[in-house]
Short mmCIF file of C-alpha atoms and ligand atoms in Angstrom, two decimals:
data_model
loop_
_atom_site.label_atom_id
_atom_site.label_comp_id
_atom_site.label_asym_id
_atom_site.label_seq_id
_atom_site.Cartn_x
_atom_site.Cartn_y
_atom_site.Cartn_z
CA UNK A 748 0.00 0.00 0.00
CA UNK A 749 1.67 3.36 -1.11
CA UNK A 750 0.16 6.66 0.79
CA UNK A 751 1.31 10.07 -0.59
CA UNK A 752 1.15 12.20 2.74
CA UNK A 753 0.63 16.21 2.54
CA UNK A 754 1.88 18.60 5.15
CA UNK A 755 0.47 22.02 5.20
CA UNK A 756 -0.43 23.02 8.94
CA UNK A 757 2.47 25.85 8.94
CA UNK A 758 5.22 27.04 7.51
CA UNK A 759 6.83 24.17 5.60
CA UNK A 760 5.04 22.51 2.46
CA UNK A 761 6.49 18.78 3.06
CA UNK A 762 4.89 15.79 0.46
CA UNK A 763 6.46 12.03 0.66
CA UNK A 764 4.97 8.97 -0.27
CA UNK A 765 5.17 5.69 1.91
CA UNK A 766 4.49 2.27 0.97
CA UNK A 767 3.99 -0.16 4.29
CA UNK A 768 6.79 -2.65 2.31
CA UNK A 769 8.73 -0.73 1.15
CA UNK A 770 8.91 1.94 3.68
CA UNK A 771 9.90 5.74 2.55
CA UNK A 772 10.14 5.64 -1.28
CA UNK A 773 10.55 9.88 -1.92
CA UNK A 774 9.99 13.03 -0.12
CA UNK A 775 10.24 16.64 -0.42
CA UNK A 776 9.99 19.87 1.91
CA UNK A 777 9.86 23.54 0.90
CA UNK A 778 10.95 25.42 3.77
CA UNK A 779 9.12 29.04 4.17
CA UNK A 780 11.70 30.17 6.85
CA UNK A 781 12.82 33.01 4.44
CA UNK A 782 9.37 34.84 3.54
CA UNK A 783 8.38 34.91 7.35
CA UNK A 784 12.21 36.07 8.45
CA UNK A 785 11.56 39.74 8.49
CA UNK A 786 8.32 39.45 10.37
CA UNK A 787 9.84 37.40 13.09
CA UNK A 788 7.56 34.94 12.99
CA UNK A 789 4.68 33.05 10.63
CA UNK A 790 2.13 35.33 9.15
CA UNK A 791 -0.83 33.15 8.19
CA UNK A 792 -1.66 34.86 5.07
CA UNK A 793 1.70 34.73 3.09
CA UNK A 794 1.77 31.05 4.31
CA UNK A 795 -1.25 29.93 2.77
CA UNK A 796 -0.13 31.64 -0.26
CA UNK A 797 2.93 29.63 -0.76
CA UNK A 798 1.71 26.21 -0.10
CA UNK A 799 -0.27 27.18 -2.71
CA UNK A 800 2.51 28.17 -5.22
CA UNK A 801 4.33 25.05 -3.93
CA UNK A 802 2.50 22.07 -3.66
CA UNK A 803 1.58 20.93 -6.88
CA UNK A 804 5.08 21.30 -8.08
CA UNK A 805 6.54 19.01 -5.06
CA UNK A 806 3.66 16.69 -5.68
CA UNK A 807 5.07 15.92 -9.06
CA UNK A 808 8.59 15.91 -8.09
CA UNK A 809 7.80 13.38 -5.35
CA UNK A 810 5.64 11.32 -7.86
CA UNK A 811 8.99 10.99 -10.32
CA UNK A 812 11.04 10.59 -7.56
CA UNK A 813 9.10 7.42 -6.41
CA UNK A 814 8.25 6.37 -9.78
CA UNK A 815 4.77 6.29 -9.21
CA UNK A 816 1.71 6.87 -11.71
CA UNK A 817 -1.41 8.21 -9.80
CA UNK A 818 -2.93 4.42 -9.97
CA UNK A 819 0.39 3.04 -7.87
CA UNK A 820 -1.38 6.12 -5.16
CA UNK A 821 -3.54 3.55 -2.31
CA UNK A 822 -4.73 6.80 -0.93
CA UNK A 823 -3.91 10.22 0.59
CA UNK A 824 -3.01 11.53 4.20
CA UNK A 825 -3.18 15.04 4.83
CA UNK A 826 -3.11 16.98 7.73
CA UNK A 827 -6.41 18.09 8.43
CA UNK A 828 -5.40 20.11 12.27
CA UNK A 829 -4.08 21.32 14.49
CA UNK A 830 -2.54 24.22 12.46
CA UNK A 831 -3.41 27.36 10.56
CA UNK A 832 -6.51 27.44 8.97
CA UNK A 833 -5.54 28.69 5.68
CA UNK A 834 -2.58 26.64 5.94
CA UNK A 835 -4.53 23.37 6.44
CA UNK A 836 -7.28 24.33 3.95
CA UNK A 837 -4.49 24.55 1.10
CA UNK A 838 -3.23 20.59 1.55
CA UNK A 839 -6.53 19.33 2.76
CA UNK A 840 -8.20 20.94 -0.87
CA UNK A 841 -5.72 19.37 -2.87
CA UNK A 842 -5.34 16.17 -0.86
CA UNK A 843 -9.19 15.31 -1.32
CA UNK A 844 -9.41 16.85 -4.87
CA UNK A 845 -6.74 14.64 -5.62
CA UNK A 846 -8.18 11.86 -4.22
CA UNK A 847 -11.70 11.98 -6.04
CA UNK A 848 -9.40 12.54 -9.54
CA UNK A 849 -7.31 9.44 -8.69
CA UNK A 850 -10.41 7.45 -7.06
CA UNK A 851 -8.68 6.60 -4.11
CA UNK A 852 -9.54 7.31 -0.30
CA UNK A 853 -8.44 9.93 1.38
CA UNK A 854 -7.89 10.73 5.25
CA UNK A 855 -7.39 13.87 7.70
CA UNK A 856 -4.59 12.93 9.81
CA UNK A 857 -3.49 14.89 13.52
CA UNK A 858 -0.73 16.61 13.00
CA UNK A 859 0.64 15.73 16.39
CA UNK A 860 -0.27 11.99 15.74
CA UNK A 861 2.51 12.65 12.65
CA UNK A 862 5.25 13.75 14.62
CA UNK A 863 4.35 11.28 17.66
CA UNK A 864 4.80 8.42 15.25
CA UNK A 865 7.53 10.23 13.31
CA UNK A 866 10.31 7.05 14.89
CA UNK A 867 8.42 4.78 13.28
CA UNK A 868 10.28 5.97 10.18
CA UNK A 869 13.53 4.90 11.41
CA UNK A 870 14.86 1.58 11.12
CA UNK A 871 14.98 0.98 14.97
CA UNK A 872 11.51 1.56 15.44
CA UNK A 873 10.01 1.20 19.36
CA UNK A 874 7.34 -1.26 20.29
CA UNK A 875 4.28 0.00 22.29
CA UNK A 876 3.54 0.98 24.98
CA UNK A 877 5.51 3.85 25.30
CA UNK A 878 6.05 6.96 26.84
CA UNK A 879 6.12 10.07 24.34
CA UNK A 880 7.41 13.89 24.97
CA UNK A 881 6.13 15.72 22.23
CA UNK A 882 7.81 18.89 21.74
CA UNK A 883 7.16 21.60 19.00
CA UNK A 884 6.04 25.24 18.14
CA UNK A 885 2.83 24.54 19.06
CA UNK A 886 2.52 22.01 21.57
CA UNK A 887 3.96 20.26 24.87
CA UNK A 888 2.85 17.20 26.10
CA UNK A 889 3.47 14.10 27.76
CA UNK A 890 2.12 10.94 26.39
CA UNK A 891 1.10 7.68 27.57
CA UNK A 892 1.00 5.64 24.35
CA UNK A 893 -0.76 2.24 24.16
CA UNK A 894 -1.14 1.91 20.31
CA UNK A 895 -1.89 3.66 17.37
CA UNK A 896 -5.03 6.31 18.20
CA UNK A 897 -4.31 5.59 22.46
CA UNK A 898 -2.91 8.74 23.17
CA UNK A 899 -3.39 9.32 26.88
CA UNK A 900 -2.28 12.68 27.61
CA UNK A 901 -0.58 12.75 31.26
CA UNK A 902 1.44 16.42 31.03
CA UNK A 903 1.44 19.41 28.93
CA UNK A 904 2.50 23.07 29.29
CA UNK A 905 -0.09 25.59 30.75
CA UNK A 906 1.07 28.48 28.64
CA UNK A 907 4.11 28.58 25.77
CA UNK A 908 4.75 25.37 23.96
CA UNK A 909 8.60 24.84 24.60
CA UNK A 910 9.43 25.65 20.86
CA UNK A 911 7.49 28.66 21.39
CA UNK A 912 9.98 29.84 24.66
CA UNK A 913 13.01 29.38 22.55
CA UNK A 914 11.20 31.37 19.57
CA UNK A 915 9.99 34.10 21.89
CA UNK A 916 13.64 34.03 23.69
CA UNK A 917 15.19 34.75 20.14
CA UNK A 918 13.15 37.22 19.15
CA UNK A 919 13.87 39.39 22.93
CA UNK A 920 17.60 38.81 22.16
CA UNK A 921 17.20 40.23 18.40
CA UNK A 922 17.85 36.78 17.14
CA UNK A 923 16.37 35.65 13.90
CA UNK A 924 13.73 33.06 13.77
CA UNK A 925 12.64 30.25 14.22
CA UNK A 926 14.58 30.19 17.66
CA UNK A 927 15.16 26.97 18.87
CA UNK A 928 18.30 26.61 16.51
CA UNK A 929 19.46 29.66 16.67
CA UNK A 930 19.79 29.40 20.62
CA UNK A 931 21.13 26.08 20.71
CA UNK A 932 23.97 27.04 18.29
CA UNK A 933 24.52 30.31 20.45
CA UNK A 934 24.48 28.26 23.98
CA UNK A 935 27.44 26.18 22.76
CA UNK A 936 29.94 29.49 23.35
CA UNK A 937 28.09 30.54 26.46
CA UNK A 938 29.60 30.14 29.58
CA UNK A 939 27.85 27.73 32.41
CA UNK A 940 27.73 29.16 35.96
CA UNK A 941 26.88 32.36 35.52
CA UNK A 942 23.08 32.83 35.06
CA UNK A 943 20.44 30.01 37.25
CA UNK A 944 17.21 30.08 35.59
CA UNK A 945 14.38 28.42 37.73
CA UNK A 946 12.82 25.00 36.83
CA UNK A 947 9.32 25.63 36.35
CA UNK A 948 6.77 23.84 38.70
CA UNK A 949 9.17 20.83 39.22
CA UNK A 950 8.96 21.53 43.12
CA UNK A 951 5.22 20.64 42.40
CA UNK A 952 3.99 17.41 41.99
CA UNK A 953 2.42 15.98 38.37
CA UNK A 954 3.24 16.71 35.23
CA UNK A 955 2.25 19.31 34.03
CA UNK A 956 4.82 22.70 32.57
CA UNK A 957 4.77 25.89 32.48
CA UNK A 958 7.48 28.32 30.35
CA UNK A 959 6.30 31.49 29.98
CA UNK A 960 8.10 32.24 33.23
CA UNK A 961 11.41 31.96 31.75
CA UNK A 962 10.75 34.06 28.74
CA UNK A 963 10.18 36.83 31.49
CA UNK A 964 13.35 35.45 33.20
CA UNK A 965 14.99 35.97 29.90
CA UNK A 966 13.92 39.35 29.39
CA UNK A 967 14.57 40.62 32.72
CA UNK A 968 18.15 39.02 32.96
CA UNK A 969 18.71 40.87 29.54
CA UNK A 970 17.97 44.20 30.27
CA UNK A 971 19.79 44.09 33.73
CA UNK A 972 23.27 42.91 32.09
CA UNK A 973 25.80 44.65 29.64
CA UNK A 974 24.17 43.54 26.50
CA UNK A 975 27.56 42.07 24.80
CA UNK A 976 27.80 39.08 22.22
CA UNK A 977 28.85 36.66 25.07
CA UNK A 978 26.27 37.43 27.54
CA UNK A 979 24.06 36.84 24.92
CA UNK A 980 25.28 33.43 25.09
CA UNK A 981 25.62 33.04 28.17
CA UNK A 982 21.60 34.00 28.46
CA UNK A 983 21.26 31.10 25.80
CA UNK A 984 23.38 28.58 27.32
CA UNK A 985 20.70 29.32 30.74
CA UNK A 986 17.76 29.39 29.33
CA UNK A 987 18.44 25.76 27.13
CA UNK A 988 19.43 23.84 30.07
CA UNK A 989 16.37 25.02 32.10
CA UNK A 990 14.58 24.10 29.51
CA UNK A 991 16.24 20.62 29.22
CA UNK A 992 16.36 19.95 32.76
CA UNK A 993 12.81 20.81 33.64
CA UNK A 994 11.89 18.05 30.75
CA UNK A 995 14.75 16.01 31.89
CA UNK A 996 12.63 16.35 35.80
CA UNK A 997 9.22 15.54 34.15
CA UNK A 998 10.32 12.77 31.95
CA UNK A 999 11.99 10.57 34.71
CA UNK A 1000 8.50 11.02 36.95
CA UNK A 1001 6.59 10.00 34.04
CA UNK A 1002 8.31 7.44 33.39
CA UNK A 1003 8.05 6.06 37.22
CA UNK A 1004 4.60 6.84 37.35
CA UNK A 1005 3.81 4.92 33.89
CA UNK A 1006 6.11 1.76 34.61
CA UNK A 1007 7.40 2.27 30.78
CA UNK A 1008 10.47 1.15 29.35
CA UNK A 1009 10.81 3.24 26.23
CA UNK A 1010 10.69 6.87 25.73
CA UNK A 1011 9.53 8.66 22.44
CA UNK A 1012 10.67 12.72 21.65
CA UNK A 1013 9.20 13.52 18.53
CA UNK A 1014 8.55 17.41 16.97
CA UNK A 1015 10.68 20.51 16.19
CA UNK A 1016 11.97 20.52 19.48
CA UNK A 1017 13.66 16.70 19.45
CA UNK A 1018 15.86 18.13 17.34
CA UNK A 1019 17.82 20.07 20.14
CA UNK A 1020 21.20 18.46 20.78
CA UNK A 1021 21.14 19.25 24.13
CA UNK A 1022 17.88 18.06 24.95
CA UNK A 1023 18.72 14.95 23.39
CA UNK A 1024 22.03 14.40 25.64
CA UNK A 1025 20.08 14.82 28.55
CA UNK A 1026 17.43 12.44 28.13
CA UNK A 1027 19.82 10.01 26.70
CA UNK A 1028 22.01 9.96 30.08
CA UNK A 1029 18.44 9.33 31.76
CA UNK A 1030 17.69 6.60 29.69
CA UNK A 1031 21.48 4.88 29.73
CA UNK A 1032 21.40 5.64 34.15
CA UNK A 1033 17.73 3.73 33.90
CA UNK A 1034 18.59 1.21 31.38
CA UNK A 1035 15.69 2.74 29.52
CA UNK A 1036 15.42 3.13 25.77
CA UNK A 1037 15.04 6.35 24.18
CA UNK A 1038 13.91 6.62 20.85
CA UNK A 1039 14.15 9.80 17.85
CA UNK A 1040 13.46 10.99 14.41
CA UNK A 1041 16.20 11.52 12.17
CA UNK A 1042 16.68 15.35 12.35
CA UNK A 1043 14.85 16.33 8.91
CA UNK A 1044 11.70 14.31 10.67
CA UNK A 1045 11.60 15.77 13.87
CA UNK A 1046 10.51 18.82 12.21
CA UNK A 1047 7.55 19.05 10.21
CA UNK A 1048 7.73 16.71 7.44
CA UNK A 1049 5.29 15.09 4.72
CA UNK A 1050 6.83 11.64 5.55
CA UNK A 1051 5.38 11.18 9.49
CA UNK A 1052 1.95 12.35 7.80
CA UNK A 1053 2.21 9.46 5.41
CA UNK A 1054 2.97 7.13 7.47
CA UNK A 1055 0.33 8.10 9.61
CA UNK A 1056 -2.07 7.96 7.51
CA UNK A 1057 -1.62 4.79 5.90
CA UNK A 1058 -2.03 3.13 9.48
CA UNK A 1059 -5.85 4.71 9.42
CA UNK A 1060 -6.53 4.22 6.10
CA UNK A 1061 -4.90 0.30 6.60
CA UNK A 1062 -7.63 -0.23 9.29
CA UNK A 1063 -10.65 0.85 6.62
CA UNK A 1064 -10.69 5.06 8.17
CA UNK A 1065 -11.57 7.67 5.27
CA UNK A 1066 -12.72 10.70 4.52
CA UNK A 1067 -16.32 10.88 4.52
CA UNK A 1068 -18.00 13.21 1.69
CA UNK A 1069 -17.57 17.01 2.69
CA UNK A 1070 -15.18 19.18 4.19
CA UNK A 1071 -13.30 20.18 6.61
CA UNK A 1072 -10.14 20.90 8.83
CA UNK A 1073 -9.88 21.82 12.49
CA UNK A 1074 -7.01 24.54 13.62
CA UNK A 1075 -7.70 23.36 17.08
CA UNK A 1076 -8.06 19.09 17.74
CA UNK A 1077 -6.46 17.99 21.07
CA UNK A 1078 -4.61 14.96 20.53
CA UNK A 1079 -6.54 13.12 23.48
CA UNK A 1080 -9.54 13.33 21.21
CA UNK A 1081 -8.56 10.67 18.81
CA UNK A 1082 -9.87 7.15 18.38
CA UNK A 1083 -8.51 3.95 17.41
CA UNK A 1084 -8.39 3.32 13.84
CA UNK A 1085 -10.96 1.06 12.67
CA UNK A 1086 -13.15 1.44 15.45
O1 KG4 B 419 7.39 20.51 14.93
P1 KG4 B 419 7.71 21.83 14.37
O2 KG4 B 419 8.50 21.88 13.08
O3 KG4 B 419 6.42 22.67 14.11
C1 KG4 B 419 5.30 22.64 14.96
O4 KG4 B 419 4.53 21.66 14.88
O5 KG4 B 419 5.22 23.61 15.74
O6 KG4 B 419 8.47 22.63 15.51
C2 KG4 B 419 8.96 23.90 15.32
C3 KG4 B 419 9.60 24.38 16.62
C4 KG4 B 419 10.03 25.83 16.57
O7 KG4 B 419 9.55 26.47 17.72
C5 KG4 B 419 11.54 25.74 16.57
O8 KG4 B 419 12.17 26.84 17.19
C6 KG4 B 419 11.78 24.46 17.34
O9 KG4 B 419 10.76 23.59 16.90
N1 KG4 B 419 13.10 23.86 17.06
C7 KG4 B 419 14.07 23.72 17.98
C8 KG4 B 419 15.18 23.17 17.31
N2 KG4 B 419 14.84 22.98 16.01
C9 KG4 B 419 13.55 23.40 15.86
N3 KG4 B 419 14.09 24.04 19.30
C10 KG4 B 419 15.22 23.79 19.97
N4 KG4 B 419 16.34 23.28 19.41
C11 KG4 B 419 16.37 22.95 18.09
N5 KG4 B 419 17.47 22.45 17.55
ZN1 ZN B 420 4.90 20.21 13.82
#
């Protein structure tokens, strides 16, 4: 079964197809980092816009890539939400139109179930159940994972989404965006020792976060100091490994609480180097196993939406006639395929 997955909830147009044999045959991504530079941020508008100009073009070049003729197509995953709502509309539009033209089914897939079952694309792929930190622009949560569509959420952040603290972070230090890379390339020349950020709510019990604390921290630490280059860094090098260790904290006490064995970190986040240091001394201290994307997949990617798809549309899901998207879908509302 080959699934052509569409990725339109933000800023990146990303198209692969995936066949359940074969595994990843092609995939593409158009990045929109440049148009949204200047603005320091996504503006919805322009996004839409270019998914628009870029889709059908990366649809083809994935097609030839794969060798595929729209019959070889089983059916079509796109993300139908959480995201931007012109964003979504533009894949979700040509996802089903496609579709009914190459009379094949079609299905909305969660955005976050993409990137929570982005490992799967790997070749060391982790069994269930699992525990799963999912960490991105737009979300923060904690996962207890039974199987595909058992997404019992345990954590999350009250306020920013981690992604969005290192965005918001960049932008007070007059970095460029998106943040999260920037900072993490500017922490390895700061200097450890000389700035403590707190550890949100870890002196609590549960699991739930909080980081719009630190962005304050960040700010106020910023406009007390001398404003040089390396205090810059230094800031950065602080504000990633509170960060890091406040996941690092709520990780290990999910864990316990769960009784799992394997940890997930999937979205833009799970790309941090740091982050991924941490939790791997956690997992080697606990003999646990930790499990990743390959960097291009922890951020957003057509490939995870493939492959998430063709798990529903495997257990008989579709789209039914009409249309729609949602910008807002918490993950804990989804159901097991087939059900
Ligand atoms: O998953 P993603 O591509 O999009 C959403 O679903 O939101 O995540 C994007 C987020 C951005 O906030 C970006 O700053 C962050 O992931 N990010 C990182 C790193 N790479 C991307 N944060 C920290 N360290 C990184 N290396
Ligand atoms: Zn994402």
């Amino acid at each position: 079964m080959k699934v052509l997955g569409i990725e339109t909830s933000c800023d990146e147009t990303g198209i692969a197809i995936y066949d359940n044999k074969q595994g990843l045959l092609a995939e593409a991504l158009y990045s929109q980092i440049e148009l949204h530079a200047d603005y320091g941020g996504v503006v919805p508008e322009l996004a839409s816009r270019d998914h628009v100009r870029r889709i059908i073009p990366l649809i083809d070049q994935v097609m030839k890539q794969a060798g595929c003729q729209p019959n070889d197509i089983d059916g079509i995953a796109y993300t139908s939400g959480p995201g931007l709502m012109g964003a979504l509309m533009v894949g979700a539009a040509v996802g089903r139109s496609l579709a009914w033209t190459w009379k094949c089914p079609s299905v909305g897939v969660h955005h976050m179930e993409g990137h929570l079952l982005a490992p799967m694309l790997e070749e060391n792929t982790p069994d269930f159940p699992f525990l799963a930190l999912l960490v991105s622009g737009g979300h923060t949560l904690l996962v207890d994972v039974t199987g595909i569509g058992q997404y019992n959420i345990i954590g999350e952040s009250l306020d920013d989404a981690v992604g969005e603290a290192f965005d918001k972070t960049a932008k007070m230090l007059g970095l460029g965006y998106p943040g999260g890379p920037i900072i993490s390339e500017l922490a390895l020349s700061g200097h450890s020792g000389l700035y403590q950020f707190p550890r949100p709510m870890v002196n609590r019990p549960g699991l739930d976060m909080s980081f719009s604390g630190l962005k304050t921290f960040v700010l106020n630490t910023w406009a007390k100091s001398d404003k040089t280059e390396q205090t810059k860094a230094n800031i950065a090098y602080a504000f990633q490994e509170a960060v890091v260790d406040t996941l690092a904290i709520k990780c290990q006490r999910a864990l316990k609480e769960t009784g799992h064995q394997r940890l997930v970190i999937a979205g833009g986040v799970s790309a941090n180097t740091r982050l991924r240091a941490r939790l791997n001394e956690l997992a080697q201290k606990q003999s646990l196993e930790v499990f990743y994307p390959k960097h291009q997949f922890c951020t957003d990617n057509g490939a995870m939406i493939a492959y998430a798809g063709l798990q529903r549309l495997n257990a008989g899901e579709k789209d039914a006639e009409g249309f729609s998207t949602r910008p807002r879908w918490p993950l804990g509302e989804l159901e097991i395929p087939g059900i």
